PDB file of C-alpha atoms in Angstrom:
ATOM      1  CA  UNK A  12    -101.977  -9.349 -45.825  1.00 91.00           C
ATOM      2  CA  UNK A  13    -101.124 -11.148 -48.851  1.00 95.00           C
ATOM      3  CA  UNK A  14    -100.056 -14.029 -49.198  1.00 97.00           C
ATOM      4  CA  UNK A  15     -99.067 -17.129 -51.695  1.00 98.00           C
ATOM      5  CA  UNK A  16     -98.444 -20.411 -50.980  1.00 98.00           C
ATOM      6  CA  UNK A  17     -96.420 -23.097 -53.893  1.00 98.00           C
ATOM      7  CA  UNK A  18     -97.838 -27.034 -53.459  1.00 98.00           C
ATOM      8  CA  UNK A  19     -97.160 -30.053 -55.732  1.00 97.00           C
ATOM      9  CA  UNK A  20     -95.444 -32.545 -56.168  1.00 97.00           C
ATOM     10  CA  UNK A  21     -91.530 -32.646 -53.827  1.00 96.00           C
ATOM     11  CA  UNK A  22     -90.079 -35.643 -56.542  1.00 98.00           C
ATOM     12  CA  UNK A  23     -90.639 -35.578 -59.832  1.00 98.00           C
ATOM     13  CA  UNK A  24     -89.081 -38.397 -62.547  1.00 98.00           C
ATOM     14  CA  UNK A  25     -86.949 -37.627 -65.728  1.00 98.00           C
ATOM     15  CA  UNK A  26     -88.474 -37.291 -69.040  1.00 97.00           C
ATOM     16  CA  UNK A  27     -92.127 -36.304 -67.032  1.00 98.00           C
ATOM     17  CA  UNK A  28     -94.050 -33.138 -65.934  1.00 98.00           C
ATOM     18  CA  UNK A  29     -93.321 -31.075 -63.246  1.00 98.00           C
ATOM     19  CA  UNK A  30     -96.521 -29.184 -62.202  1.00 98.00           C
ATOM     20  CA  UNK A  31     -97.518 -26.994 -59.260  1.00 98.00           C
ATOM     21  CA  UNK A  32     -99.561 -24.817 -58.139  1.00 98.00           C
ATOM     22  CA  UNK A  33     -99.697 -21.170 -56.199  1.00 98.00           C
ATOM     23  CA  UNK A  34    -102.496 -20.600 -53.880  1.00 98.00           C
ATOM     24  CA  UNK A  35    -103.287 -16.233 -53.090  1.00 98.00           C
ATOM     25  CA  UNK A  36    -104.960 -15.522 -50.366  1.00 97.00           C
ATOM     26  CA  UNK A  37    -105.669 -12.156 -48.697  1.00 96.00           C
ATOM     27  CA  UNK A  38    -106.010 -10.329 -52.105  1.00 95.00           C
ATOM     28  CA  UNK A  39    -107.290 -11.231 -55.632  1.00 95.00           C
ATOM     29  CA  UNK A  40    -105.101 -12.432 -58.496  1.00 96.00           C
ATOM     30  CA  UNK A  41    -107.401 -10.217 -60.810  1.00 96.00           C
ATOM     31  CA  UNK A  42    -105.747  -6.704 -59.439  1.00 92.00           C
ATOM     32  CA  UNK A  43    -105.106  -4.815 -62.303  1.00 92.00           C
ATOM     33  CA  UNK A  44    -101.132  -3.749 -61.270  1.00 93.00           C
ATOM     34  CA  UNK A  45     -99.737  -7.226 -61.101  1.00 95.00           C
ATOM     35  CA  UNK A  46     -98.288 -10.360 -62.606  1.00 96.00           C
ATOM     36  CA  UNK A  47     -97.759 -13.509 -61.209  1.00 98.00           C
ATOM     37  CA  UNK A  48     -95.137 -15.309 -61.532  1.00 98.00           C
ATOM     38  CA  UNK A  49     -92.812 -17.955 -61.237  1.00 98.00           C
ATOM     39  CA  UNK A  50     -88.851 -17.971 -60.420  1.00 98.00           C
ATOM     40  CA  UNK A  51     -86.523 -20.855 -59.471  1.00 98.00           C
ATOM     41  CA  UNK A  52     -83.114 -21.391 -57.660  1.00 98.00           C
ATOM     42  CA  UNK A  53     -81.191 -24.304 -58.168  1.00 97.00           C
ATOM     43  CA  UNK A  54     -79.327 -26.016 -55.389  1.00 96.00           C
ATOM     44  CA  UNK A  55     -76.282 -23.616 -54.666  1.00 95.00           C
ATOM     45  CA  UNK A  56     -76.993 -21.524 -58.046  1.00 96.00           C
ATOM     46  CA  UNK A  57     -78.607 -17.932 -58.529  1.00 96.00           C
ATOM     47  CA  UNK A  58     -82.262 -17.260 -59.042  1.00 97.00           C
ATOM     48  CA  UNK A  59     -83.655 -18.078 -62.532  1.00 97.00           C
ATOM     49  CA  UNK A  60     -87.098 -16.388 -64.021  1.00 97.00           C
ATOM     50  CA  UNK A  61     -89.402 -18.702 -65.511  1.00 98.00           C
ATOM     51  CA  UNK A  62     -92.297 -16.399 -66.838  1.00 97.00           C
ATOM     52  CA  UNK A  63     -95.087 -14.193 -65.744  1.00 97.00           C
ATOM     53  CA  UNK A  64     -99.285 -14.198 -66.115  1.00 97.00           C
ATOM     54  CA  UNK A  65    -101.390 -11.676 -65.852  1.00 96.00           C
ATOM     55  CA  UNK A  66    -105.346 -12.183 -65.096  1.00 95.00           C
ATOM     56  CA  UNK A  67    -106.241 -11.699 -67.994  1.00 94.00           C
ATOM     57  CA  UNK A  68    -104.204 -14.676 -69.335  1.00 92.00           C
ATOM     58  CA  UNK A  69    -101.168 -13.143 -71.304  1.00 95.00           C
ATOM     59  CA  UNK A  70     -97.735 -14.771 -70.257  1.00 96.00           C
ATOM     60  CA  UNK A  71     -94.167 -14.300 -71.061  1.00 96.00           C
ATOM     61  CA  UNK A  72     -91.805 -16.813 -70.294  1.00 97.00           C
ATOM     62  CA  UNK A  73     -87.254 -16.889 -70.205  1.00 96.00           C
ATOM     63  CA  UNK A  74     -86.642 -17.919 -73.892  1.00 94.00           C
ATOM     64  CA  UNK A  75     -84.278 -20.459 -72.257  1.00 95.00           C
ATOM     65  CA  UNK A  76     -87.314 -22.664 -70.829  1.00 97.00           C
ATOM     66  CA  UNK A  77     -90.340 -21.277 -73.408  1.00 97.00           C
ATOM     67  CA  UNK A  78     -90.691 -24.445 -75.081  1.00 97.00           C
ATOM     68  CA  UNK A  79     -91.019 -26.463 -72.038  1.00 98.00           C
ATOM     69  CA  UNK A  80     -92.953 -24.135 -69.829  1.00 98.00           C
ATOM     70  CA  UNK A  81     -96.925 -23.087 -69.505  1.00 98.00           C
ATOM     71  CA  UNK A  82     -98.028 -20.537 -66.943  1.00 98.00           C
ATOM     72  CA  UNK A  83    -102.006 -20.735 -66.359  1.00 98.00           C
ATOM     73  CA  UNK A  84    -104.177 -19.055 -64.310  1.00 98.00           C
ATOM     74  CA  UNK A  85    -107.433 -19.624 -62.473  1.00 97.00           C
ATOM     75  CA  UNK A  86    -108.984 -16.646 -61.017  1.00 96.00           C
ATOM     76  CA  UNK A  87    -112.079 -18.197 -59.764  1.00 96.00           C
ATOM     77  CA  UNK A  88    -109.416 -20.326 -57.290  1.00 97.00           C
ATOM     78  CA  UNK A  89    -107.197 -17.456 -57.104  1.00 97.00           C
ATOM     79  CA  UNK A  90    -104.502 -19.697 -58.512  1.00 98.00           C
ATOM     80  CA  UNK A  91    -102.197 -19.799 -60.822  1.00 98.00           C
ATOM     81  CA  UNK A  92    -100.227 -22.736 -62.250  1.00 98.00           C
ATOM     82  CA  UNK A  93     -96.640 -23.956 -63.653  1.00 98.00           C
ATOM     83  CA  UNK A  94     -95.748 -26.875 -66.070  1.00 98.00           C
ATOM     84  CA  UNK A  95     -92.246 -27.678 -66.722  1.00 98.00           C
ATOM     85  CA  UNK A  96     -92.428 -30.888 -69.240  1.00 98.00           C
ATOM     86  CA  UNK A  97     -89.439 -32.788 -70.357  1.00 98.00           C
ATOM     87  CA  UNK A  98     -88.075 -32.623 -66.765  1.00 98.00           C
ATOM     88  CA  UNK A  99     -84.292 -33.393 -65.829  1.00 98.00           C
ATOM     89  CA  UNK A 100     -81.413 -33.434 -63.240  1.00 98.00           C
ATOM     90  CA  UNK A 101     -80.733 -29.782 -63.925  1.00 98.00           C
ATOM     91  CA  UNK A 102     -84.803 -29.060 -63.302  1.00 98.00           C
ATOM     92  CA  UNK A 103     -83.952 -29.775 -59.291  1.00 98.00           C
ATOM     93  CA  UNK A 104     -84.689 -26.159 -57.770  1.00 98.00           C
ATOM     94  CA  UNK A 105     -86.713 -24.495 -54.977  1.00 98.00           C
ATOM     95  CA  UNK A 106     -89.668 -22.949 -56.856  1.00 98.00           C
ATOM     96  CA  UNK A 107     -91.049 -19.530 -55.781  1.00 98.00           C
ATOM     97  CA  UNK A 108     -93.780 -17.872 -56.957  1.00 98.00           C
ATOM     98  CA  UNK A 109     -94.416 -14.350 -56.549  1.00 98.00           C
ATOM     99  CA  UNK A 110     -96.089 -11.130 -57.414  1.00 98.00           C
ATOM    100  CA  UNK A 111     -94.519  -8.730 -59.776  1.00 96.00           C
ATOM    101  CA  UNK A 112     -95.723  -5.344 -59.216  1.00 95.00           C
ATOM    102  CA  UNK A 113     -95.807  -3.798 -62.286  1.00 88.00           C
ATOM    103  CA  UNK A 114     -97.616  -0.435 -62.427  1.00 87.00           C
ATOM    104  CA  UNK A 115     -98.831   2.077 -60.252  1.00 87.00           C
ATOM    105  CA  UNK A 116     -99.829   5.703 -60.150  1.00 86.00           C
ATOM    106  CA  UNK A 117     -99.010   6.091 -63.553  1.00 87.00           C
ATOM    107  CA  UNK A 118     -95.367   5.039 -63.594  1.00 85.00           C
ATOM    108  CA  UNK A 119     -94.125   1.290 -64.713  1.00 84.00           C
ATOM    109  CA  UNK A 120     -92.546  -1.044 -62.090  1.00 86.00           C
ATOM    110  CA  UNK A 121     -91.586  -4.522 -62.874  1.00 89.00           C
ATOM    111  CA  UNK A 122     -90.149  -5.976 -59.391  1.00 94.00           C
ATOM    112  CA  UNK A 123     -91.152  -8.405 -57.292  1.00 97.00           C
ATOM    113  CA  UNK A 124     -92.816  -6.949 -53.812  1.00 96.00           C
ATOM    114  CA  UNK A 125     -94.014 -10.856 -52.776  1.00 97.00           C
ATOM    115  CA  UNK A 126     -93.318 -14.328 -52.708  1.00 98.00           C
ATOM    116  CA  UNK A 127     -94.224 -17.759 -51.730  1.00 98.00           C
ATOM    117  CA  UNK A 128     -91.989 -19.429 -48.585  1.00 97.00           C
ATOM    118  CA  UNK A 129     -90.799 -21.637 -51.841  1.00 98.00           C
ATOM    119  CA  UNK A 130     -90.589 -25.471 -52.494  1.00 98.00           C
ATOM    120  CA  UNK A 131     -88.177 -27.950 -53.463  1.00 98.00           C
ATOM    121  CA  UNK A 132     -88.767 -29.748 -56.000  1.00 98.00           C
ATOM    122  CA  UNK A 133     -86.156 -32.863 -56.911  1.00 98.00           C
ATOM    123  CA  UNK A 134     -85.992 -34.470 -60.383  1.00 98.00           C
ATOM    124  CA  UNK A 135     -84.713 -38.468 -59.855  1.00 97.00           C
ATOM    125  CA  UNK A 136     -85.736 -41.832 -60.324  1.00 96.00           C
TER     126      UNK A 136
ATOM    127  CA  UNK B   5     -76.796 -14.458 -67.571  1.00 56.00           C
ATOM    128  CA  UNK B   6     -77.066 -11.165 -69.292  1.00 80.00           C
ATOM    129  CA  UNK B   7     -76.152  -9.182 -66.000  1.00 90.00           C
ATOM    130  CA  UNK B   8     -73.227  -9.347 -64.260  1.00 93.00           C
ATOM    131  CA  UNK B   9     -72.444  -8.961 -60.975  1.00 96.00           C
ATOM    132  CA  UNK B  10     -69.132  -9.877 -58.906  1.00 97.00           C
ATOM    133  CA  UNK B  11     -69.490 -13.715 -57.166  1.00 97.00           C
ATOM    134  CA  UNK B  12     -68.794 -11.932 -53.943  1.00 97.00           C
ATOM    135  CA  UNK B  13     -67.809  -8.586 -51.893  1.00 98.00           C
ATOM    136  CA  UNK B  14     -67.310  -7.855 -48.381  1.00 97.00           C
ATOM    137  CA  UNK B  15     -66.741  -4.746 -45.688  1.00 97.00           C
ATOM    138  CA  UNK B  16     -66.739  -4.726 -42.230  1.00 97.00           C
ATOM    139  CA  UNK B  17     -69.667  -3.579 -40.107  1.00 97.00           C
ATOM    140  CA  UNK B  18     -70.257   0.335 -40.434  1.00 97.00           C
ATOM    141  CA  UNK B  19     -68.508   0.481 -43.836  1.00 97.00           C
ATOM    142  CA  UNK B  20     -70.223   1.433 -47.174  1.00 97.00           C
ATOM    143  CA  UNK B  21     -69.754  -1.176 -50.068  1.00 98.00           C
ATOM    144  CA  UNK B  22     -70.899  -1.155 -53.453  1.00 98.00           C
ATOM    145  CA  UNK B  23     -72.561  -4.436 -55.668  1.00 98.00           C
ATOM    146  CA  UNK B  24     -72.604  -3.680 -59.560  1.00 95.00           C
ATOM    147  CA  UNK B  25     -74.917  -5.043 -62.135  1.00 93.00           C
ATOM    148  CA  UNK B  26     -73.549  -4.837 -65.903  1.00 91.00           C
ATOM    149  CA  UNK B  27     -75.543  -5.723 -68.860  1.00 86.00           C
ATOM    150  CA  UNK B  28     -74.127  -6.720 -71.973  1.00 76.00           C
ATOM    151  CA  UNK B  29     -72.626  -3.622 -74.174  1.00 56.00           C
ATOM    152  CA  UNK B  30     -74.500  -5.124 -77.326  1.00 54.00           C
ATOM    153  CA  UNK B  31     -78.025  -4.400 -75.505  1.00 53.00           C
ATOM    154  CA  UNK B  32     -77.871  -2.278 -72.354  1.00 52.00           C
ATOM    155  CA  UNK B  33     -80.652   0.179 -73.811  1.00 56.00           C
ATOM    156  CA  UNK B  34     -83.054  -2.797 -73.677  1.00 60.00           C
ATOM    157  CA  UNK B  35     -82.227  -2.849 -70.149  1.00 63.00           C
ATOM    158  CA  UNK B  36     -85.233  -1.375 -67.776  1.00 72.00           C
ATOM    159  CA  UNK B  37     -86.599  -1.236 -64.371  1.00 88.00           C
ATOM    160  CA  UNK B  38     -83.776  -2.486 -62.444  1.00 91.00           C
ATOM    161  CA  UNK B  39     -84.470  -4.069 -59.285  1.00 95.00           C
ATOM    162  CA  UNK B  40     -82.386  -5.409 -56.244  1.00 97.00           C
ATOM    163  CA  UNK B  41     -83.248  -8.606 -54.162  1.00 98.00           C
ATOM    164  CA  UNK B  42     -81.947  -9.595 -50.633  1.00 98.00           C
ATOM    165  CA  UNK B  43     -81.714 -13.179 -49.969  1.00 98.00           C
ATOM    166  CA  UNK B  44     -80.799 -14.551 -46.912  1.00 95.00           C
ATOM    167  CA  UNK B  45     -80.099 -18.385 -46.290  1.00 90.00           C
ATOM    168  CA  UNK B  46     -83.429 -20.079 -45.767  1.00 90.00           C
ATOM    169  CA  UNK B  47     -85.440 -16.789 -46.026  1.00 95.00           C
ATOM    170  CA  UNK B  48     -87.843 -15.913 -49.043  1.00 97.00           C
ATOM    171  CA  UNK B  49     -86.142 -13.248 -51.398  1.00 97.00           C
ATOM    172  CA  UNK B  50     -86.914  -9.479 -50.318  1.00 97.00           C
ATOM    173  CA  UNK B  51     -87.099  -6.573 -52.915  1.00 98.00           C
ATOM    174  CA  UNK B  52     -84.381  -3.784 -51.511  1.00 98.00           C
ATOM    175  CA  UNK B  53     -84.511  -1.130 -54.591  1.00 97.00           C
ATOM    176  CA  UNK B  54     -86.818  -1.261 -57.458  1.00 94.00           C
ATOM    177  CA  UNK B  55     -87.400   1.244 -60.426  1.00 90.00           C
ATOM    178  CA  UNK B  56     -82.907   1.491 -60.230  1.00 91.00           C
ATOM    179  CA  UNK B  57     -82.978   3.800 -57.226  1.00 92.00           C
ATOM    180  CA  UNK B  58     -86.785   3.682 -55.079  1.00 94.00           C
ATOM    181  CA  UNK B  59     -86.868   1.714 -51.831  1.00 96.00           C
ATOM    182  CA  UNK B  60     -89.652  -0.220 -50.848  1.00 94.00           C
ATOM    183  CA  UNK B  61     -91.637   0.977 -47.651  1.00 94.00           C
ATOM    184  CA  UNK B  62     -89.903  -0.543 -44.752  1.00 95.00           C
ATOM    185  CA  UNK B  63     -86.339  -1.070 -46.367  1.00 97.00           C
ATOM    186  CA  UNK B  64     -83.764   0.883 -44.329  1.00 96.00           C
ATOM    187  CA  UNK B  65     -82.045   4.097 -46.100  1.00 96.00           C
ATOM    188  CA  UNK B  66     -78.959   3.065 -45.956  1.00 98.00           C
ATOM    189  CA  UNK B  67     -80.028   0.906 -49.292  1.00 98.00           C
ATOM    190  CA  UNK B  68     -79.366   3.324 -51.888  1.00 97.00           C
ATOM    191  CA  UNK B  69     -79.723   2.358 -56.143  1.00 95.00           C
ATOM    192  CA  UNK B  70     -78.071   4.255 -58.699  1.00 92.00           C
ATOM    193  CA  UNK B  71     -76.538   3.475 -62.953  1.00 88.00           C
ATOM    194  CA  UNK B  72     -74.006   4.744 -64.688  1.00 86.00           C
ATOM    195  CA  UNK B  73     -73.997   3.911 -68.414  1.00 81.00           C
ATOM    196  CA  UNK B  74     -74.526   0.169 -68.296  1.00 84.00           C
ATOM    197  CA  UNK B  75     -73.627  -0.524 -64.979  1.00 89.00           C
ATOM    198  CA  UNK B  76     -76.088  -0.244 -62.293  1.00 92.00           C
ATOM    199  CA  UNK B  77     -74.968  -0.335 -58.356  1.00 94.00           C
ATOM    200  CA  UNK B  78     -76.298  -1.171 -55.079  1.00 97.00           C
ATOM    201  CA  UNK B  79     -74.696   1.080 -52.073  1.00 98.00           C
ATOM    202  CA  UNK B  80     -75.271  -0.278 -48.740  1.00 98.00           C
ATOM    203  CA  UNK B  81     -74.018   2.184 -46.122  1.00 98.00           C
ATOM    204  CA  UNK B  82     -72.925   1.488 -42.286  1.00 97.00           C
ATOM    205  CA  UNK B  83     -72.882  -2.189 -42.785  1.00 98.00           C
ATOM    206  CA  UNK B  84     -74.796  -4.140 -40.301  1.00 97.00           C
ATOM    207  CA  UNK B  85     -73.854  -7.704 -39.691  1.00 96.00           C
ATOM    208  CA  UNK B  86     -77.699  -8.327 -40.733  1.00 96.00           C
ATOM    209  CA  UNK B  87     -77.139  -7.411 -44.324  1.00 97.00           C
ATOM    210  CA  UNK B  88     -74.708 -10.710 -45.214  1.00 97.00           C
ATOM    211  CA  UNK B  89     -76.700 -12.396 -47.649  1.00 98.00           C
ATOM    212  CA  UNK B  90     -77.055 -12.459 -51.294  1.00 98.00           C
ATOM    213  CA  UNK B  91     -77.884 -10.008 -53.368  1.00 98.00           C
ATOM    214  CA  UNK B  92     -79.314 -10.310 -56.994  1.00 98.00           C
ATOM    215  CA  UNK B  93     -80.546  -7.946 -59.601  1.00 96.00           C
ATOM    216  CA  UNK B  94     -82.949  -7.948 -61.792  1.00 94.00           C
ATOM    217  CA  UNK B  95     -84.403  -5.862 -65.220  1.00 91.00           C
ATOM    218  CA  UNK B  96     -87.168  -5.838 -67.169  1.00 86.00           C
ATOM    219  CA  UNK B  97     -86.256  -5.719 -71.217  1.00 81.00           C
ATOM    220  CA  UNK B  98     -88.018  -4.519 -73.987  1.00 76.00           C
ATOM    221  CA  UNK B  99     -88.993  -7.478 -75.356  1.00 80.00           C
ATOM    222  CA  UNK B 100     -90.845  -8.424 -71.599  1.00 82.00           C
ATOM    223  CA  UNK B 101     -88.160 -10.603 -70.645  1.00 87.00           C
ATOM    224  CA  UNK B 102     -87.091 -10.037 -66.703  1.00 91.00           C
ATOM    225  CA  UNK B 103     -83.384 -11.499 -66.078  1.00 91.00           C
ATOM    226  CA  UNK B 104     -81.473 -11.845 -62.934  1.00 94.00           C
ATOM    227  CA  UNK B 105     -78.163 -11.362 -62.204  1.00 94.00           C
ATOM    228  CA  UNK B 106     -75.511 -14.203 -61.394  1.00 95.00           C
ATOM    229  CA  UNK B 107     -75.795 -12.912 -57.716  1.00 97.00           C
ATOM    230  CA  UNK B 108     -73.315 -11.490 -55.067  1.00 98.00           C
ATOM    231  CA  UNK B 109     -72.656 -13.222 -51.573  1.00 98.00           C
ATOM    232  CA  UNK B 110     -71.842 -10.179 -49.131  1.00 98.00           C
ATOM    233  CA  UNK B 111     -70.038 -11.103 -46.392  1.00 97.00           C
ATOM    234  CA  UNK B 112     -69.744  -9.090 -43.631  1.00 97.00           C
ATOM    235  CA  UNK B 113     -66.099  -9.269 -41.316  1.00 94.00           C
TER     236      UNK B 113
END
């Protein structure tokens, strides 16, 4: 059974990087169907996308955070990573990461069909 | 965000009630692969409908997906008081942007 697992950092300061890290296990990250990637919900707010990665290394990231964000991935670890620089207040969020499932049997997908328990990660001084 | 949904609806148990999802008029061709999420309080987000109207292996049939010109919908039928969560959608654009909805807190009486 698949799973993923988020880990880094719980308090991060302004102004510095928020990085972490998402752990598969109980499949490979190099399956050809799927993405990986990373979405956030703010305390008492909605989710919010960050970006995808596929294995092969192409991302796509929400225009809103693209110049702050980098998605990398490490299939020998089947890992892959987030980096939010820059960080602020409004950075504060639970961080999920998750697989998108994005084609199969010929037909195109795009949803989410697993994700991480998520973590909290707090922007303060 | 570029889908809209209402902040909140509610029915009472064994009613049918309907979430919508309506992207802007300016680009609601871009608009793709539509997707619904369940989220319950301190539970990890759970994929009800992809592809606008498919339901995942396990997800109960009284989940239903459908659009109508911009608008896309999420039917639940005979509400249970296990459905009261929140409920977000999602689509994929043609530029490979995915967006989520504002979400919807269902609240069931």
């Amino acid at each position: 059974q698949l799973q993923l697992q988020e880990s880094g950092p719980g308090l991060v300061k302004p102004s510095e990087t928020l990085s972490l890290t998402c752990t598969v296990s109980g499949g490979s990250i190099s399956s050809s169907n799927y993405y990986w990637g990373w979405i956030r919900q703010p305390p008492g707010k909605g989710l919010e996308w960050i970006g995808n990665i596929y294995f092969a290394g192409s991302t796509y990231y929400s225009p809103s955070l693209k110049s702050r964000v980098t998605i990398s991935v490490d299939t020998s670890k089947n890992q892959f990573s987030l980096r939010l620089t820059s960080v602020t207040a409004a950075d504060t969020a639970v961080y999920y990461c998750a697989r998108l499932h994005y084609y199969d049997s010929s037909t195109y997908l795009y949803y989410f069909d697993q994700w991480g328990q998520g973590t909290l990660v707090t922007v303060s001084s | 965000s570029a889908l809209t949904q209402p902040a909140s609806v509610s029915g009472s148990p064994g009613q049918s009630i309907t979430i919508s999802c309506t992207g802007s008029s300016s680009d609601i061709n871009d608009y793709y692969y539509v997707s619904w999420y369940q989220h319950r309080p301190g539970k990890v987000p759970k994929v009800v409908i992809y592809d606008v109207s498919n339901r995942p292996s396990g997800v109960s049939d009284r989940f239903s997906g459908s659009t109508s010109g911009n608008t896309a919908s999420l039917t639940i039928s005979g509400l249970q008081a296990e459905d009261e969560a929140d409920y977000y959608c999602s689509s994929y654009t043609s530029t490979s942007i995915l967006v989520f909805g504002g979400g919807t807190r269902l609240t069931v009486l």
